[in-house]
Short mmCIF file of C-alpha atoms in Angstrom, two decimals:
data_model
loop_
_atom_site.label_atom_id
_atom_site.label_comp_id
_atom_site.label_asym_id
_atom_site.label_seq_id
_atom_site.Cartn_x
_atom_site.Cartn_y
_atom_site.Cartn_z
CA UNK A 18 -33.31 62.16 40.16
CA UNK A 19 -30.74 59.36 40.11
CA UNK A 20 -28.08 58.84 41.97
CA UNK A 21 -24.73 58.31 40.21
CA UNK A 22 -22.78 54.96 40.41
CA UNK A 23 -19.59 55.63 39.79
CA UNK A 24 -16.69 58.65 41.45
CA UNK A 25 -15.73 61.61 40.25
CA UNK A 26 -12.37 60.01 39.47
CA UNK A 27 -14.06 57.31 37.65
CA UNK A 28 -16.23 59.57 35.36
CA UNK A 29 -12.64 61.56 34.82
CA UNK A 30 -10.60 58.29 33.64
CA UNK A 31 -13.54 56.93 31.82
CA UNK A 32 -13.60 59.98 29.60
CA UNK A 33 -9.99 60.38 30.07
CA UNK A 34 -9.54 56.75 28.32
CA UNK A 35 -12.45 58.24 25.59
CA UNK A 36 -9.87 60.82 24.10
CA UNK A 37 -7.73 57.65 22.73
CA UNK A 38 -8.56 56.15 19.06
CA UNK A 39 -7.32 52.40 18.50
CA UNK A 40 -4.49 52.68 16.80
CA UNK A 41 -2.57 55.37 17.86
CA UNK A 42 0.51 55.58 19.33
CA UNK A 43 0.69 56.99 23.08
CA UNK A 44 3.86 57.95 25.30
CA UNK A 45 1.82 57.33 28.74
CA UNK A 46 3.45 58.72 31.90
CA UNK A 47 2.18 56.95 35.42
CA UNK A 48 -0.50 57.52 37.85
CA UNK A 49 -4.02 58.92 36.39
CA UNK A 50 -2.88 58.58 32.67
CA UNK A 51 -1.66 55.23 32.66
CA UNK A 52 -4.84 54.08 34.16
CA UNK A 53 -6.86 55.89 31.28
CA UNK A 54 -4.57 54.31 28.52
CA UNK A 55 -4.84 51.06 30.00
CA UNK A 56 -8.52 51.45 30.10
CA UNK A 57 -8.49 52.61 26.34
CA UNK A 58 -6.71 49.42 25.41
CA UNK A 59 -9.03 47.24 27.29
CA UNK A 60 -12.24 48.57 25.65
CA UNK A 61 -12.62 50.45 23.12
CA UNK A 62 -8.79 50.76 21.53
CA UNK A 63 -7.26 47.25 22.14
CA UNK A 64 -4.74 48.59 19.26
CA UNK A 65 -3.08 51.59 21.24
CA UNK A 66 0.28 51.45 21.21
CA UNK A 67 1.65 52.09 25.15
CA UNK A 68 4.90 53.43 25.41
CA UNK A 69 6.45 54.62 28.69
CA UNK A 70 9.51 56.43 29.28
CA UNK A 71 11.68 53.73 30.63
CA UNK A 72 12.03 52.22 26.44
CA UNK A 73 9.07 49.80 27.10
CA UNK A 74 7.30 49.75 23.24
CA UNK A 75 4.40 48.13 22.71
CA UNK A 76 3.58 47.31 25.92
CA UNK A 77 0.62 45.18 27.49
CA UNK A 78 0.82 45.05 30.80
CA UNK A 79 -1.55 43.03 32.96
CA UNK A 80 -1.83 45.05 35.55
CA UNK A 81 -1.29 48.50 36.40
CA UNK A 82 2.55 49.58 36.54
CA UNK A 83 3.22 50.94 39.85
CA UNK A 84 6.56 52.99 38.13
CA UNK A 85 8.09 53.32 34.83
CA UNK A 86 10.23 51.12 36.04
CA UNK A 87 7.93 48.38 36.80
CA UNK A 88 8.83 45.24 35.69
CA UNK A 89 5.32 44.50 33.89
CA UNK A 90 5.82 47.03 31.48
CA UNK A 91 8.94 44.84 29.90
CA UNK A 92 7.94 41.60 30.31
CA UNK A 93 4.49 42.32 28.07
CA UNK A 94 6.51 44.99 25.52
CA UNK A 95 7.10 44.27 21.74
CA UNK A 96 10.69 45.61 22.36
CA UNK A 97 12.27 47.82 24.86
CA UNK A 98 14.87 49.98 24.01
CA UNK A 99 17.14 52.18 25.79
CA UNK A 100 15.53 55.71 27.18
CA UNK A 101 18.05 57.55 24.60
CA UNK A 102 16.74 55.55 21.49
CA UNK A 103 13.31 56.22 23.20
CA UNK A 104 13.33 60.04 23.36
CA UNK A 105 16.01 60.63 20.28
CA UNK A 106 14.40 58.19 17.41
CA UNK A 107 10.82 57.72 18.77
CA UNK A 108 9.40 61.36 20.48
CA UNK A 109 11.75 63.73 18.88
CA UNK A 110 11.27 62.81 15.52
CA UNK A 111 7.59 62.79 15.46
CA UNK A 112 6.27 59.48 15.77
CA UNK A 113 4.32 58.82 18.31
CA UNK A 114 0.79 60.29 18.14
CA UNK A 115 -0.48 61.78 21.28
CA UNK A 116 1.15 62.24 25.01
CA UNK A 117 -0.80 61.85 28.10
CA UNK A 118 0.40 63.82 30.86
CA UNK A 119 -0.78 64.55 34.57
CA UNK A 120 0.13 67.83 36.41
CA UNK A 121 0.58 69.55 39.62
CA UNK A 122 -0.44 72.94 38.68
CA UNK A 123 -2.00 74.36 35.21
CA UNK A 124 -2.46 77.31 34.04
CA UNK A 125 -5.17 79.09 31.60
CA UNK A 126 -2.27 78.15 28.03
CA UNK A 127 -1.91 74.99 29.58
CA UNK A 128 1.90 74.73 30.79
CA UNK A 129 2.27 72.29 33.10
CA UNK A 130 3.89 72.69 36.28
CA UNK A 131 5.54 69.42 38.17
CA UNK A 132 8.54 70.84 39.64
CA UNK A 133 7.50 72.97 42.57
CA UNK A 134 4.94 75.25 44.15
CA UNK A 135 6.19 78.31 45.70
CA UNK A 136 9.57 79.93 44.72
CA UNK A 137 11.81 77.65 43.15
CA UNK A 138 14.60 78.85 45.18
CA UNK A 139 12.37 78.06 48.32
CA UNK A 140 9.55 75.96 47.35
CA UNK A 141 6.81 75.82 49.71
CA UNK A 142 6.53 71.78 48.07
CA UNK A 143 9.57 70.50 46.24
CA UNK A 144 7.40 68.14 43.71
CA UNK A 145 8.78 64.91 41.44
CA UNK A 146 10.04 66.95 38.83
CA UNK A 147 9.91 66.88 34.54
CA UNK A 148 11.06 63.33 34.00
CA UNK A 149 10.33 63.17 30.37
CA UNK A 150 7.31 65.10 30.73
CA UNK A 151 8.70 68.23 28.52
CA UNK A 152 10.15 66.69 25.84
CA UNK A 153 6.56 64.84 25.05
CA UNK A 154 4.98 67.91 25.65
CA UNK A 155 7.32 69.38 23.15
CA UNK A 156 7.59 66.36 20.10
CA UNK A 157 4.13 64.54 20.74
CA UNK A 158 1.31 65.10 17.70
CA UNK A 159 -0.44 66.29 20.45
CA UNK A 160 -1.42 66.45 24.13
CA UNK A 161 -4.10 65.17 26.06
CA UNK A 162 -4.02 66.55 30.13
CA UNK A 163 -5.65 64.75 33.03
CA UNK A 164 -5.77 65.97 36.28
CA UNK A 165 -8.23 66.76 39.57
CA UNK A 166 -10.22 70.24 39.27
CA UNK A 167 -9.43 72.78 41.84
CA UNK A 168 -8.21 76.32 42.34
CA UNK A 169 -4.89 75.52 43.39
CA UNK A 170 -4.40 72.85 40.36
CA UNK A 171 -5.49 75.66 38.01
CA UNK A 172 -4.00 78.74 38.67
CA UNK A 173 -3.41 82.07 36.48
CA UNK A 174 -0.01 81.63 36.14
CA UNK A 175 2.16 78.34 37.15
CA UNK A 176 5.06 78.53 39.46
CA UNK A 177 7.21 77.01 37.28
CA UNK A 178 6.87 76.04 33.82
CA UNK A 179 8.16 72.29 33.53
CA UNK A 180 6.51 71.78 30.28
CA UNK A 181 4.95 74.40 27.60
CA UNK A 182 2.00 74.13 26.68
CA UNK A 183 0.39 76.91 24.68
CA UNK A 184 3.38 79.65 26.07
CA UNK A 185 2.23 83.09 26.64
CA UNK A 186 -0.99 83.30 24.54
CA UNK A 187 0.68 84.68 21.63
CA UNK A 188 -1.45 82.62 19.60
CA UNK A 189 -1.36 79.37 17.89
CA UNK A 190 1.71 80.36 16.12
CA UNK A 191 3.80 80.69 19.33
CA UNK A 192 4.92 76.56 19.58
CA UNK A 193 6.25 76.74 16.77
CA UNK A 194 7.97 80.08 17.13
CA UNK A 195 9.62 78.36 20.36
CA UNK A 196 10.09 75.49 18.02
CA UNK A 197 7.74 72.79 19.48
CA UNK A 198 6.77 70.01 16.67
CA UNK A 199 3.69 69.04 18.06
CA UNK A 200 -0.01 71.02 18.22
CA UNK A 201 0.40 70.53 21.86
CA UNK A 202 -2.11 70.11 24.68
CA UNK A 203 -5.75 69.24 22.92
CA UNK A 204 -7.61 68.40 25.42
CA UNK A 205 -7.68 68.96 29.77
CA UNK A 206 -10.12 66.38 31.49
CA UNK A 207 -10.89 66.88 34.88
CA UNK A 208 -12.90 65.53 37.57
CA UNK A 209 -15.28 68.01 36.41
CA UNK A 210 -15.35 68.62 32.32
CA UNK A 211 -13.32 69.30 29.69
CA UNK A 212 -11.50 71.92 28.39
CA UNK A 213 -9.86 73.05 25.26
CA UNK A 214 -8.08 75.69 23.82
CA UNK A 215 -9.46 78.29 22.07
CA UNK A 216 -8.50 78.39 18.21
CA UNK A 217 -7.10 82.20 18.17
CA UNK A 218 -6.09 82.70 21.89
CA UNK A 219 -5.04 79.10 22.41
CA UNK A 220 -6.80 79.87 26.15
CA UNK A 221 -8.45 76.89 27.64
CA UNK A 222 -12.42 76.89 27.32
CA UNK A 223 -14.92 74.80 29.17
CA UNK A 224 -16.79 72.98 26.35
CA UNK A 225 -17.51 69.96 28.64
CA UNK A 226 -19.42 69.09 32.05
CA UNK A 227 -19.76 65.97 33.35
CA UNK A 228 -23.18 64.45 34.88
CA UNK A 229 -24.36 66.60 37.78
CA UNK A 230 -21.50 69.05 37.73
CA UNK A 231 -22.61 73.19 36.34
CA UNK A 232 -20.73 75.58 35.15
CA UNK A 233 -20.51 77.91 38.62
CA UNK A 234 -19.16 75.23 40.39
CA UNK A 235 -15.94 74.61 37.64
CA UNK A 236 -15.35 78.51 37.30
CA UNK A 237 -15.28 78.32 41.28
CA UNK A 238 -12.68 75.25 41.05
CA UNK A 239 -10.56 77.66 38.47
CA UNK A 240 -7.41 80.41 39.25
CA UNK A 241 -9.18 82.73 36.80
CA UNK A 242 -12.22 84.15 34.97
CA UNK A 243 -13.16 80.94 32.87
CA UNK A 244 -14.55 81.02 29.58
CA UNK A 245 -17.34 78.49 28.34
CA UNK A 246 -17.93 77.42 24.97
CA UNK A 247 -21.37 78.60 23.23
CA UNK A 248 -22.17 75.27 22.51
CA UNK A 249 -21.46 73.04 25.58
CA UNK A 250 -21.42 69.62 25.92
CA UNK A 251 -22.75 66.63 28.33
CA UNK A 252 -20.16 63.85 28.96
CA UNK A 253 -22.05 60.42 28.74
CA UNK A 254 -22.07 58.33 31.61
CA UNK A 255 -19.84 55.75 31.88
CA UNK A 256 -20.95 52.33 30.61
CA UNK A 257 -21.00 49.19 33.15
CA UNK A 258 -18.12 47.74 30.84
CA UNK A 259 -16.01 50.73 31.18
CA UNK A 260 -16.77 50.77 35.12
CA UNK A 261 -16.32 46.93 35.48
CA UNK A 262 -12.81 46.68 33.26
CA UNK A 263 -11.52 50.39 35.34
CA UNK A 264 -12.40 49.04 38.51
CA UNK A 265 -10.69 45.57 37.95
CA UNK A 266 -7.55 47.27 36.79
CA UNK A 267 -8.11 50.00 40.42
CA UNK A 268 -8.77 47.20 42.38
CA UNK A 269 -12.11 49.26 43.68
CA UNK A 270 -15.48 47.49 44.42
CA UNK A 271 -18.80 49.55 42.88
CA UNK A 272 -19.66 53.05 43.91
CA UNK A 273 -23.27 53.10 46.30
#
């Protein structure tokens, strides 16, 4: 048996970053995604078009962005453009490709909740909120979800829906019945696998484990009775490219 080199995070971002073809175009939002984009550009997609909500198009930045706000993100942009022109012209009328997205709390249809936990009235945690978050959710071609494993990240039912994902589980009809462009979320990647939603029930399935993680111990990480896919995959270790670029842009030294 060997012993892994690399986190759990690491494995997460790496396959995160995977999900992202060169060429598309990618409304990124900070934290977890933005690392996984930027490690996408660096390797394997060095054509992925980075836009964040703040109007920054095109952008390249050198380093991580610590905000949306960071200056980076402008300096190394193709254009920015005001956060109206960004949401009205870009998102809203379909053109940007896929929207990566983080969350606080998910549930089995994939909403998203970032707003609070607890009642909303009296939250037990008042969290950051929907920034733009809903309206990529909503416009995006579709949606690719990264965020940490655990029972109280994925729950039956969110607290608060901040952004839709698959609704109710009406069925793959119900987005656009609530008149969402996009296909919406695609693809969840955890710390632990991947999961995607079913074709009929639009109800997230495992169809992915990562090295060294099984099946009980994601259904014990998950708010309810978790399906698995009949023909389950193996996530490929990260390569020593992949580790060196993500931990250059972390700032982390190698996993013993």
């Amino acid at each position: 048996m060997t012993t892994a080199t690399w986190t759990s995070d690491e494995i997460m971002t790496v396959a995160a970053a995977r999900a992202l073809g060169d060429g598309m175009s990618c409304f990124v939002g900070i934290g977890l995604p933005s690392t996984a984009a930027n490690l996408a550009r660096r390797t394997h997609a060095p054509d992925l078009w980075m836009i964040y909500e703040s109007g920054t198009l095109g952008t390249v930045p050198a380093h991580l962005p610590l905000s949306i706000g960071d200056g980076v993100l402008a300096e190394s942009a193709d254009t920015v453009v005001s956060v109206p022109e960004v949401f009205n012209l870009w998102l809203q009328a379909g053109r940007i490709d896929v929207g990566f997205l983080g969350a606080a709390q998910i549930d089995r249809y994939a909403n998203i909740n970032t707003t609070v936990i607890g009642d909303y009235d009296h939250p037990k945690v008042r969290l950051p909120g929907a920034g733009g978050a809903p309206e990529i959710a909503a416009s995006c071609g579709e949606v690719v979800i990264i965020v940490r494993h655990s029972a109280r990240a994925f729950v039956d039912r969110v607290d608060f829906v901040t952004s839709v994902g698959h609704g109710s589980g009406r069925g793959p009809s119900e987005r656009e019945s609530l008149g969402l462009r996009g296909r919406g979320p695609t693809r969840v990647i955890t710390d632990l696998g991947v999961l995607e939603p079913d074709p009929v029930t639009r109800e997230l399935v495992l169809t992915g484990v990562h090295p060294g993680v099984d099946v009980d111990r994601v259904r014990a990480a998950t708010g309810w009775d978790l399906k698995v896919a009949d023909d389950l995959a193996a996530t490929p270790e990260p390569t020593a490219t992949e580790l060196s670029v993500l931990r250059s842009l972390t700032g982390t030294k190698a996993h013993r």
